[in-house]
């Protein structure tokens, strides 16, 4: 069995990113599509308001207006965006937690007197079980929501999302400009855990691979902060460790804390003077995989002490990323805090690589 076949045993929820109140639509849409893929982004034009209402809209039937054709930009640019028929935002029946119909109202009119979807951020904030990061409602111009069906899983301002993945490039990490202590995950990215993904690398996409880099750096931060346990990381080519100054510095800092560090890849050039165990090979598990798995000293286990703190969850319970290059520059995988999944991935790597 290979890591690709091992990955087939995992499945996860299908989630999509919804953008509300796009003040600068084309650039934001382009970046989101390029980051999350053609089929993952659903765009609804609306506005953010404070205390917009009870979410039932003008007709009291719980319709957020997204399907009336007037509150949606209907962009059809050939990139797979089907926002005009996004039923994820209109049918909340039968779901638990916070739904779009609770969050939106048609009680706001545009300049021509037509109702448009409006978002009451205070409703989102009253649901403490839904992670949200961002500023005050009056200062929010753009908001990204992570949806699973019609249910809101998480929310982040585009400023938060932009600082993490939209408005940065991989040079921040490879050169060491963004340090381990600065790496954090906005709620929309954090909420993608256990959701399977397919991402494209350069040159097909300039940004999608950055998600893998960001999540990898976060897991490396978990290990560095913990200062113990085991970290297993693959690089496809081991020469990348010395070629990328930022990567070399990260693993020097991690290994210096006492973390049992294991590095995997094709032995084109072995890293020198690094306190880590090197695992070299040239079969598909070495050439085609991208994984970063942190296992705490006592082994992966459920961490419930503060489920809203991703860093604490990772330190206490473990966290892992597994992606496989199924075609040239096409990666399929997932990342997870789930104790069973972290344990299974760690055990496979330990036994077979």
mmCIF file of C-alpha atoms in Angstrom:
data_model
loop_
_atom_site.group_PDB
_atom_site.id
_atom_site.type_symbol
_atom_site.label_atom_id
_atom_site.label_comp_id
_atom_site.label_asym_id
_atom_site.label_seq_id
_atom_site.Cartn_x
_atom_site.Cartn_y
_atom_site.Cartn_z
ATOM 1 C CA UNK A 1 0.000 0.000 0.000
ATOM 2 C CA UNK A 2 1.184 3.529 -0.766
ATOM 3 C CA UNK A 3 0.344 6.829 0.932
ATOM 4 C CA UNK A 4 -2.000 7.610 -1.962
ATOM 5 C CA UNK A 5 -3.934 4.392 -1.330
ATOM 6 C CA UNK A 6 -3.816 5.085 2.411
ATOM 7 C CA UNK A 7 -5.323 8.528 1.803
ATOM 8 C CA UNK A 8 -8.256 6.938 -0.043
ATOM 9 C CA UNK A 9 -9.420 5.538 3.292
ATOM 10 C CA UNK A 10 -10.155 9.023 4.596
ATOM 11 C CA UNK A 11 -13.113 11.135 3.648
ATOM 12 C CA UNK A 12 -14.424 14.422 4.926
ATOM 13 C CA UNK A 13 -17.198 16.984 4.616
ATOM 14 C CA UNK A 14 -17.590 19.113 1.504
ATOM 15 C CA UNK A 15 -17.248 22.778 2.368
ATOM 16 C CA UNK A 16 -17.246 25.994 0.375
ATOM 17 C CA UNK A 17 -16.125 29.569 0.926
ATOM 18 C CA UNK A 18 -18.776 32.274 0.602
ATOM 19 C CA UNK A 19 -17.809 35.940 0.307
ATOM 20 C CA UNK A 20 -20.259 38.610 1.448
ATOM 21 C CA UNK A 21 -20.060 42.339 0.652
ATOM 22 C CA UNK A 22 -17.261 42.409 -1.890
ATOM 23 C CA UNK A 23 -16.235 46.047 -2.258
ATOM 24 C CA UNK A 24 -13.505 45.178 -4.744
ATOM 25 C CA UNK A 25 -15.078 42.193 -6.484
ATOM 26 C CA UNK A 26 -12.853 41.098 -9.332
ATOM 27 C CA UNK A 27 -9.459 40.995 -7.567
ATOM 28 C CA UNK A 28 -10.919 39.321 -4.472
ATOM 29 C CA UNK A 29 -12.831 36.773 -6.517
ATOM 30 C CA UNK A 30 -9.793 36.014 -8.659
ATOM 31 C CA UNK A 31 -7.611 35.434 -5.614
ATOM 32 C CA UNK A 32 -10.159 33.227 -3.879
ATOM 33 C CA UNK A 33 -10.762 31.103 -6.960
ATOM 34 C CA UNK A 34 -7.006 30.790 -7.466
ATOM 35 C CA UNK A 35 -6.531 29.871 -3.798
ATOM 36 C CA UNK A 36 -9.387 27.455 -3.173
ATOM 37 C CA UNK A 37 -10.180 26.192 -6.681
ATOM 38 C CA UNK A 38 -12.869 26.849 -9.254
ATOM 39 C CA UNK A 39 -15.610 24.845 -7.567
ATOM 40 C CA UNK A 40 -15.000 25.859 -3.948
ATOM 41 C CA UNK A 41 -15.951 29.539 -4.033
ATOM 42 C CA UNK A 42 -19.522 30.789 -3.965
ATOM 43 C CA UNK A 43 -19.944 34.563 -4.050
ATOM 44 C CA UNK A 44 -22.917 36.528 -2.708
ATOM 45 C CA UNK A 45 -22.998 40.302 -3.035
ATOM 46 C CA UNK A 46 -24.386 41.893 0.099
ATOM 47 C CA UNK A 47 -23.518 44.269 2.870
ATOM 48 C CA UNK A 48 -22.542 43.859 6.495
ATOM 49 C CA UNK A 49 -24.842 45.500 9.025
ATOM 50 C CA UNK A 50 -25.167 45.553 12.774
ATOM 51 C CA UNK A 51 -28.498 44.435 14.197
ATOM 52 C CA UNK A 52 -29.997 43.899 10.760
ATOM 53 C CA UNK A 53 -32.953 41.949 12.100
ATOM 54 C CA UNK A 54 -34.018 38.505 13.136
ATOM 55 C CA UNK A 55 -32.955 36.793 9.905
ATOM 56 C CA UNK A 56 -36.492 36.170 8.645
ATOM 57 C CA UNK A 57 -36.452 38.892 6.010
ATOM 58 C CA UNK A 58 -39.428 40.953 4.898
ATOM 59 C CA UNK A 59 -41.685 38.035 4.160
ATOM 60 C CA UNK A 60 -40.996 36.139 7.401
ATOM 61 C CA UNK A 61 -40.273 32.917 5.558
ATOM 62 C CA UNK A 62 -36.545 32.790 6.301
ATOM 63 C CA UNK A 63 -35.450 33.603 2.732
ATOM 64 C CA UNK A 64 -32.191 35.531 2.648
ATOM 65 C CA UNK A 65 -32.792 36.873 -0.821
ATOM 66 C CA UNK A 66 -29.871 35.093 -2.388
ATOM 67 C CA UNK A 67 -32.044 33.302 -4.917
ATOM 68 C CA UNK A 68 -34.069 36.221 -6.247
ATOM 69 C CA UNK A 69 -31.398 37.223 -8.709
ATOM 70 C CA UNK A 70 -31.119 40.739 -7.335
ATOM 71 C CA UNK A 71 -28.659 40.283 -4.477
ATOM 72 C CA UNK A 72 -26.230 38.149 -6.378
ATOM 73 C CA UNK A 73 -23.714 39.442 -8.845
ATOM 74 C CA UNK A 74 -24.365 36.482 -11.130
ATOM 75 C CA UNK A 75 -20.812 36.563 -12.393
ATOM 76 C CA UNK A 76 -20.276 33.907 -15.015
ATOM 77 C CA UNK A 77 -16.650 34.189 -15.982
ATOM 78 C CA UNK A 78 -16.189 30.608 -17.072
ATOM 79 C CA UNK A 79 -14.290 29.652 -13.940
ATOM 80 C CA UNK A 80 -16.935 27.357 -12.506
ATOM 81 C CA UNK A 81 -18.600 29.883 -10.157
ATOM 82 C CA UNK A 82 -22.314 29.173 -9.980
ATOM 83 C CA UNK A 83 -23.302 31.723 -7.373
ATOM 84 C CA UNK A 84 -26.709 32.573 -8.965
ATOM 85 C CA UNK A 85 -28.059 29.153 -7.935
ATOM 86 C CA UNK A 86 -26.317 28.754 -4.576
ATOM 87 C CA UNK A 87 -28.907 26.843 -2.594
ATOM 88 C CA UNK A 88 -26.365 26.489 0.217
ATOM 89 C CA UNK A 89 -27.446 29.967 1.279
ATOM 90 C CA UNK A 90 -31.211 29.684 1.011
ATOM 91 C CA UNK A 91 -32.395 26.368 2.409
ATOM 92 C CA UNK A 92 -31.611 25.952 6.082
ATOM 93 C CA UNK A 93 -34.207 23.292 6.808
ATOM 94 C CA UNK A 94 -33.000 20.258 8.641
ATOM 95 C CA UNK A 95 -29.585 21.602 9.649
ATOM 96 C CA UNK A 96 -28.178 22.236 13.113
ATOM 97 C CA UNK A 97 -26.150 25.167 14.388
ATOM 98 C CA UNK A 98 -25.974 28.559 12.711
ATOM 99 C CA UNK A 99 -27.529 28.668 9.244
ATOM 100 C CA UNK A 100 -27.460 31.330 6.583
ATOM 101 C CA UNK A 101 -31.134 32.164 7.087
ATOM 102 C CA UNK A 102 -30.371 33.143 10.700
ATOM 103 C CA UNK A 103 -27.449 35.255 9.571
ATOM 104 C CA UNK A 104 -28.967 37.109 6.627
ATOM 105 C CA UNK A 105 -31.948 39.349 6.039
ATOM 106 C CA UNK A 106 -33.528 41.036 3.029
ATOM 107 C CA UNK A 107 -34.462 44.031 5.147
ATOM 108 C CA UNK A 108 -31.740 46.146 3.516
ATOM 109 C CA UNK A 109 -32.375 47.928 0.214
ATOM 110 C CA UNK A 110 -29.855 48.951 -2.404
ATOM 111 C CA UNK A 111 -29.679 52.364 -4.101
ATOM 112 C CA UNK A 112 -32.533 51.416 -6.398
ATOM 113 C CA UNK A 113 -34.806 50.262 -3.600
ATOM 114 C CA UNK A 114 -34.249 46.562 -4.286
ATOM 115 C CA UNK A 115 -33.662 44.130 -1.374
ATOM 116 C CA UNK A 116 -30.145 42.722 -1.078
ATOM 117 C CA UNK A 117 -28.708 40.132 1.294
ATOM 118 C CA UNK A 118 -27.319 41.740 4.441
ATOM 119 C CA UNK A 119 -25.252 40.084 7.126
ATOM 120 C CA UNK A 120 -25.742 40.674 10.838
ATOM 121 C CA UNK A 121 -22.318 39.982 12.339
ATOM 122 C CA UNK A 122 -23.737 40.183 15.857
ATOM 123 C CA UNK A 123 -25.745 37.035 15.119
ATOM 124 C CA UNK A 124 -22.506 35.283 14.199
ATOM 125 C CA UNK A 125 -20.804 36.477 17.350
ATOM 126 C CA UNK A 126 -23.643 35.269 19.561
ATOM 127 C CA UNK A 127 -22.958 31.749 18.337
ATOM 128 C CA UNK A 128 -19.833 31.043 20.365
ATOM 129 C CA UNK A 129 -19.603 27.578 18.832
ATOM 130 C CA UNK A 130 -18.869 29.141 15.416
ATOM 131 C CA UNK A 131 -15.253 30.393 15.265
ATOM 132 C CA UNK A 132 -15.019 33.953 13.974
ATOM 133 C CA UNK A 133 -12.138 36.380 13.738
ATOM 134 C CA UNK A 134 -12.210 39.969 12.642
ATOM 135 C CA UNK A 135 -12.813 43.547 13.708
ATOM 136 C CA UNK A 136 -15.841 45.482 14.821
ATOM 137 C CA UNK A 137 -18.950 45.184 12.611
ATOM 138 C CA UNK A 138 -18.747 48.843 11.574
ATOM 139 C CA UNK A 139 -15.227 48.281 10.239
ATOM 140 C CA UNK A 140 -15.896 45.079 8.297
ATOM 141 C CA UNK A 141 -16.079 45.605 4.547
ATOM 142 C CA UNK A 142 -15.627 42.032 3.360
ATOM 143 C CA UNK A 143 -16.325 38.777 5.126
ATOM 144 C CA UNK A 144 -15.615 35.176 4.173
ATOM 145 C CA UNK A 145 -17.828 32.407 5.541
ATOM 146 C CA UNK A 146 -16.981 28.726 5.493
ATOM 147 C CA UNK A 147 -20.135 26.748 4.726
ATOM 148 C CA UNK A 148 -21.001 23.083 5.031
ATOM 149 C CA UNK A 149 -24.269 22.806 3.134
ATOM 150 C CA UNK A 150 -26.309 25.690 4.536
ATOM 151 C CA UNK A 151 -24.573 25.711 7.902
ATOM 152 C CA UNK A 152 -21.996 28.355 8.774
ATOM 153 C CA UNK A 153 -18.879 26.585 10.052
ATOM 154 C CA UNK A 154 -16.594 29.606 10.530
ATOM 155 C CA UNK A 155 -16.116 33.222 9.540
ATOM 156 C CA UNK A 156 -13.123 35.478 8.901
ATOM 157 C CA UNK A 157 -12.710 38.984 7.624
ATOM 158 C CA UNK A 158 -10.899 39.167 4.309
ATOM 159 C CA UNK A 159 -8.186 41.120 6.133
ATOM 160 C CA UNK A 160 -7.487 38.071 8.299
ATOM 161 C CA UNK A 161 -7.741 35.702 5.359
ATOM 162 C CA UNK A 162 -5.602 37.998 3.242
ATOM 163 C CA UNK A 163 -2.801 38.189 5.798
ATOM 164 C CA UNK A 164 -2.662 34.390 5.860
ATOM 165 C CA UNK A 165 -2.968 33.388 2.199
ATOM 166 C CA UNK A 166 -4.503 35.940 -0.183
ATOM 167 C CA UNK A 167 -2.078 38.844 -0.068
ATOM 168 C CA UNK A 168 1.175 36.979 0.543
ATOM 169 C CA UNK A 169 3.462 34.676 -1.419
ATOM 170 C CA UNK A 170 5.570 31.673 -0.514
ATOM 171 C CA UNK A 171 8.752 33.789 -0.340
ATOM 172 C CA UNK A 172 7.643 34.926 3.124
ATOM 173 C CA UNK A 173 8.195 31.366 4.309
ATOM 174 C CA UNK A 174 11.111 30.188 2.178
ATOM 175 C CA UNK A 175 13.195 33.252 3.055
ATOM 176 C CA UNK A 176 12.203 33.236 6.717
ATOM 177 C CA UNK A 177 10.573 36.681 6.572
ATOM 178 C CA UNK A 178 7.518 35.289 8.383
ATOM 179 C CA UNK A 179 8.747 33.616 11.542
ATOM 180 C CA UNK A 180 7.213 30.592 13.234
ATOM 181 C CA UNK A 181 5.729 32.759 15.974
ATOM 182 C CA UNK A 182 3.846 34.811 13.383
ATOM 183 C CA UNK A 183 2.076 31.860 11.743
ATOM 184 C CA UNK A 184 -1.589 31.599 12.655
ATOM 185 C CA UNK A 185 -4.685 30.256 10.952
ATOM 186 C CA UNK A 186 -7.782 32.373 10.372
ATOM 187 C CA UNK A 187 -11.010 30.614 11.257
ATOM 188 C CA UNK A 188 -11.947 29.916 7.630
ATOM 189 C CA UNK A 189 -8.662 28.041 7.098
ATOM 190 C CA UNK A 190 -8.846 26.323 10.472
ATOM 191 C CA UNK A 191 -12.364 25.165 9.617
ATOM 192 C CA UNK A 192 -11.055 23.266 6.590
ATOM 193 C CA UNK A 193 -9.637 20.555 8.853
ATOM 194 C CA UNK A 194 -10.847 17.063 7.903
ATOM 195 C CA UNK A 195 -12.213 18.393 4.599
ATOM 196 C CA UNK A 196 -10.547 16.684 1.652
ATOM 197 C CA UNK A 197 -9.059 19.040 -0.930
ATOM 198 C CA UNK A 198 -7.468 19.083 -4.360
ATOM 199 C CA UNK A 199 -4.930 21.841 -5.015
ATOM 200 C CA UNK A 200 -2.864 22.872 -7.998
ATOM 201 C CA UNK A 201 0.785 23.875 -7.822
ATOM 202 C CA UNK A 202 2.713 26.401 -9.893
ATOM 203 C CA UNK A 203 2.375 27.198 -12.780
ATOM 204 C CA UNK A 204 -1.271 26.027 -12.853
ATOM 205 C CA UNK A 205 -1.918 28.142 -9.761
ATOM 206 C CA UNK A 206 0.161 30.777 -8.019
ATOM 207 C CA UNK A 207 -1.670 30.500 -4.705
ATOM 208 C CA UNK A 208 -3.232 27.127 -4.022
ATOM 209 C CA UNK A 209 0.036 25.519 -2.911
ATOM 210 C CA UNK A 210 0.405 28.363 -0.418
ATOM 211 C CA UNK A 211 -2.391 26.753 1.616
ATOM 212 C CA UNK A 212 -0.216 23.665 2.061
ATOM 213 C CA UNK A 213 2.752 25.821 3.022
ATOM 214 C CA UNK A 214 0.710 27.822 5.539
ATOM 215 C CA UNK A 215 -0.757 24.733 7.205
ATOM 216 C CA UNK A 216 2.679 23.065 7.219
ATOM 217 C CA UNK A 217 4.222 26.082 8.954
ATOM 218 C CA UNK A 218 1.399 26.077 11.496
ATOM 219 C CA UNK A 219 2.083 22.429 12.384
ATOM 220 C CA UNK A 220 5.794 23.217 12.621
ATOM 221 C CA UNK A 221 4.901 26.066 14.996
ATOM 222 C CA UNK A 222 2.920 23.584 17.115
ATOM 223 C CA UNK A 223 5.973 21.320 17.411
ATOM 224 C CA UNK A 224 8.318 24.242 18.135
ATOM 225 C CA UNK A 225 5.996 25.618 20.823
ATOM 226 C CA UNK A 226 5.544 22.189 22.416
ATOM 227 C CA UNK A 227 9.292 21.566 22.584
ATOM 228 C CA UNK A 228 8.883 17.802 22.745
ATOM 229 C CA UNK A 229 7.104 14.980 20.948
ATOM 230 C CA UNK A 230 7.786 13.813 17.385
ATOM 231 C CA UNK A 231 7.613 15.741 14.116
ATOM 232 C CA UNK A 232 7.678 13.915 10.771
ATOM 233 C CA UNK A 233 8.023 16.059 7.638
ATOM 234 C CA UNK A 234 8.500 15.203 3.967
ATOM 235 C CA UNK A 235 10.172 17.395 1.362
ATOM 236 C CA UNK A 236 10.100 15.220 -1.768
ATOM 237 C CA UNK A 237 13.678 16.401 -2.383
ATOM 238 C CA UNK A 238 15.813 16.704 0.753
ATOM 239 C CA UNK A 239 17.909 19.422 -0.882
ATOM 240 C CA UNK A 240 15.006 21.832 -0.332
ATOM 241 C CA UNK A 241 15.887 22.034 3.353
ATOM 242 C CA UNK A 242 19.178 23.794 2.617
ATOM 243 C CA UNK A 243 17.974 25.549 -0.548
ATOM 244 C CA UNK A 244 15.268 27.426 1.354
ATOM 245 C CA UNK A 245 16.790 29.583 4.105
ATOM 246 C CA UNK A 246 13.519 29.908 5.989
ATOM 247 C CA UNK A 247 12.932 26.156 5.976
ATOM 248 C CA UNK A 248 16.437 25.438 7.252
ATOM 249 C CA UNK A 249 15.994 27.946 10.083
ATOM 250 C CA UNK A 250 12.620 26.485 11.057
ATOM 251 C CA UNK A 251 13.999 22.970 11.436
ATOM 252 C CA UNK A 252 17.073 24.150 13.290
ATOM 253 C CA UNK A 253 14.816 25.894 15.796
ATOM 254 C CA UNK A 254 12.488 22.906 16.126
ATOM 255 C CA UNK A 255 15.249 20.338 16.616
ATOM 256 C CA UNK A 256 17.032 22.622 19.104
ATOM 257 C CA UNK A 257 13.994 22.542 21.395
ATOM 258 C CA UNK A 258 14.262 18.793 21.826
ATOM 259 C CA UNK A 259 11.550 17.707 19.401
ATOM 260 C CA UNK A 260 12.384 14.296 17.886
ATOM 261 C CA UNK A 261 12.575 15.483 14.265
ATOM 262 C CA UNK A 262 12.347 13.114 11.282
ATOM 263 C CA UNK A 263 12.829 14.314 7.691
ATOM 264 C CA UNK A 264 11.852 12.366 4.567
ATOM 265 C CA UNK A 265 12.654 12.727 0.877
ATOM 266 C CA UNK A 266 14.720 11.764 -2.140
ATOM 267 C CA UNK A 267 18.415 11.949 -1.133
ATOM 268 C CA UNK A 268 19.554 14.328 -3.870
ATOM 269 C CA UNK A 269 21.482 16.266 -1.239
ATOM 270 C CA UNK A 270 21.410 15.429 2.467
ATOM 271 C CA UNK A 271 21.095 18.338 4.916
ATOM 272 C CA UNK A 272 24.265 18.816 6.929
ATOM 273 C CA UNK A 273 24.682 19.610 10.628
ATOM 274 C CA UNK A 274 21.001 19.296 11.428
ATOM 275 C CA UNK A 275 19.928 17.423 14.554
ATOM 276 C CA UNK A 276 17.320 15.294 12.813
ATOM 277 C CA UNK A 277 16.816 11.723 11.665
ATOM 278 C CA UNK A 278 16.977 11.497 7.865
ATOM 279 C CA UNK A 279 14.825 8.960 6.014
ATOM 280 C CA UNK A 280 15.750 8.707 2.328
ATOM 281 C CA UNK A 281 14.124 6.801 -0.505
ATOM 282 C CA UNK A 282 12.919 7.052 -4.078
ATOM 283 C CA UNK A 283 9.610 5.199 -4.142
ATOM 284 C CA UNK A 284 6.313 7.129 -4.612
ATOM 285 C CA UNK A 285 5.849 7.705 -0.877
ATOM 286 C CA UNK A 286 9.051 9.753 -0.945
ATOM 287 C CA UNK A 287 8.711 11.380 -4.361
ATOM 288 C CA UNK A 288 4.987 12.228 -4.372
ATOM 289 C CA UNK A 289 3.963 12.901 -0.765
ATOM 290 C CA UNK A 290 3.767 16.054 1.317
ATOM 291 C CA UNK A 291 3.194 15.450 5.005
ATOM 292 C CA UNK A 292 3.853 17.234 8.265
ATOM 293 C CA UNK A 293 2.692 15.293 11.313
ATOM 294 C CA UNK A 294 3.174 16.300 14.946
ATOM 295 C CA UNK A 295 2.683 13.661 17.634
ATOM 296 C CA UNK A 296 2.791 14.754 21.314
ATOM 297 C CA UNK A 297 4.920 12.704 23.753
ATOM 298 C CA UNK A 298 1.973 10.694 25.053
ATOM 299 C CA UNK A 299 0.625 10.083 21.567
ATOM 300 C CA UNK A 300 -2.306 11.663 19.691
ATOM 301 C CA UNK A 301 -5.421 12.040 21.835
ATOM 302 C CA UNK A 302 -8.501 14.214 21.964
ATOM 303 C CA UNK A 303 -7.795 17.685 23.353
ATOM 304 C CA UNK A 304 -10.948 19.292 24.697
ATOM 305 C CA UNK A 305 -9.502 21.800 27.155
ATOM 306 C CA UNK A 306 -9.778 24.695 24.718
ATOM 307 C CA UNK A 307 -11.189 23.594 21.357
ATOM 308 C CA UNK A 308 -11.128 27.191 20.067
ATOM 309 C CA UNK A 309 -7.338 27.387 20.344
ATOM 310 C CA UNK A 310 -5.833 25.594 17.363
ATOM 311 C CA UNK A 311 -2.317 25.931 18.751
ATOM 312 C CA UNK A 312 -3.293 24.374 22.079
ATOM 313 C CA UNK A 313 -5.288 21.630 20.381
ATOM 314 C CA UNK A 314 -2.267 20.714 18.284
ATOM 315 C CA UNK A 315 0.177 20.754 21.206
ATOM 316 C CA UNK A 316 -2.031 18.607 23.418
ATOM 317 C CA UNK A 317 -3.625 16.253 20.911
ATOM 318 C CA UNK A 318 -1.468 16.308 17.785
ATOM 319 C CA UNK A 319 -2.087 17.605 14.275
ATOM 320 C CA UNK A 320 -1.160 16.393 10.811
ATOM 321 C CA UNK A 321 -1.229 17.226 7.112
ATOM 322 C CA UNK A 322 -1.113 14.596 4.379
ATOM 323 C CA UNK A 323 -1.187 15.422 0.671
ATOM 324 C CA UNK A 324 -0.217 13.302 -2.319
ATOM 325 C CA UNK A 325 0.782 14.560 -5.770
ATOM 326 C CA UNK A 326 -1.617 12.438 -7.831
ATOM 327 C CA UNK A 327 -0.657 14.160 -11.102
ATOM 328 C CA UNK A 328 2.160 16.608 -11.874
ATOM 329 C CA UNK A 329 1.534 19.618 -9.593
ATOM 330 C CA UNK A 330 -1.914 18.354 -8.510
ATOM 331 C CA UNK A 331 -2.191 17.571 -4.790
ATOM 332 C CA UNK A 332 -5.007 15.735 -3.016
ATOM 333 C CA UNK A 333 -5.167 15.459 0.736
ATOM 334 C CA UNK A 334 -6.439 16.731 4.076
ATOM 335 C CA UNK A 335 -5.205 18.078 7.377
ATOM 336 C CA UNK A 336 -6.615 17.110 10.741
ATOM 337 C CA UNK A 337 -6.644 17.418 14.525
ATOM 338 C CA UNK A 338 -8.515 14.111 14.775
ATOM 339 C CA UNK A 339 -6.573 11.883 17.166
ATOM 340 C CA UNK A 340 -7.335 8.660 15.293
ATOM 341 C CA UNK A 341 -6.292 10.084 11.923
ATOM 342 C CA UNK A 342 -3.112 11.639 13.289
ATOM 343 C CA UNK A 343 -2.230 8.325 14.931
ATOM 344 C CA UNK A 344 -2.882 6.307 11.759
ATOM 345 C CA UNK A 345 -0.840 8.616 9.527
ATOM 346 C CA UNK A 346 2.024 8.696 12.025
ATOM 347 C CA UNK A 347 1.975 4.891 12.352
ATOM 348 C CA UNK A 348 2.055 4.385 8.574
ATOM 349 C CA UNK A 349 5.017 6.719 8.146
ATOM 350 C CA UNK A 350 6.865 5.183 11.085
ATOM 351 C CA UNK A 351 6.408 1.650 9.770
ATOM 352 C CA UNK A 352 6.907 2.021 6.035
ATOM 353 C CA UNK A 353 9.170 5.024 5.389
#
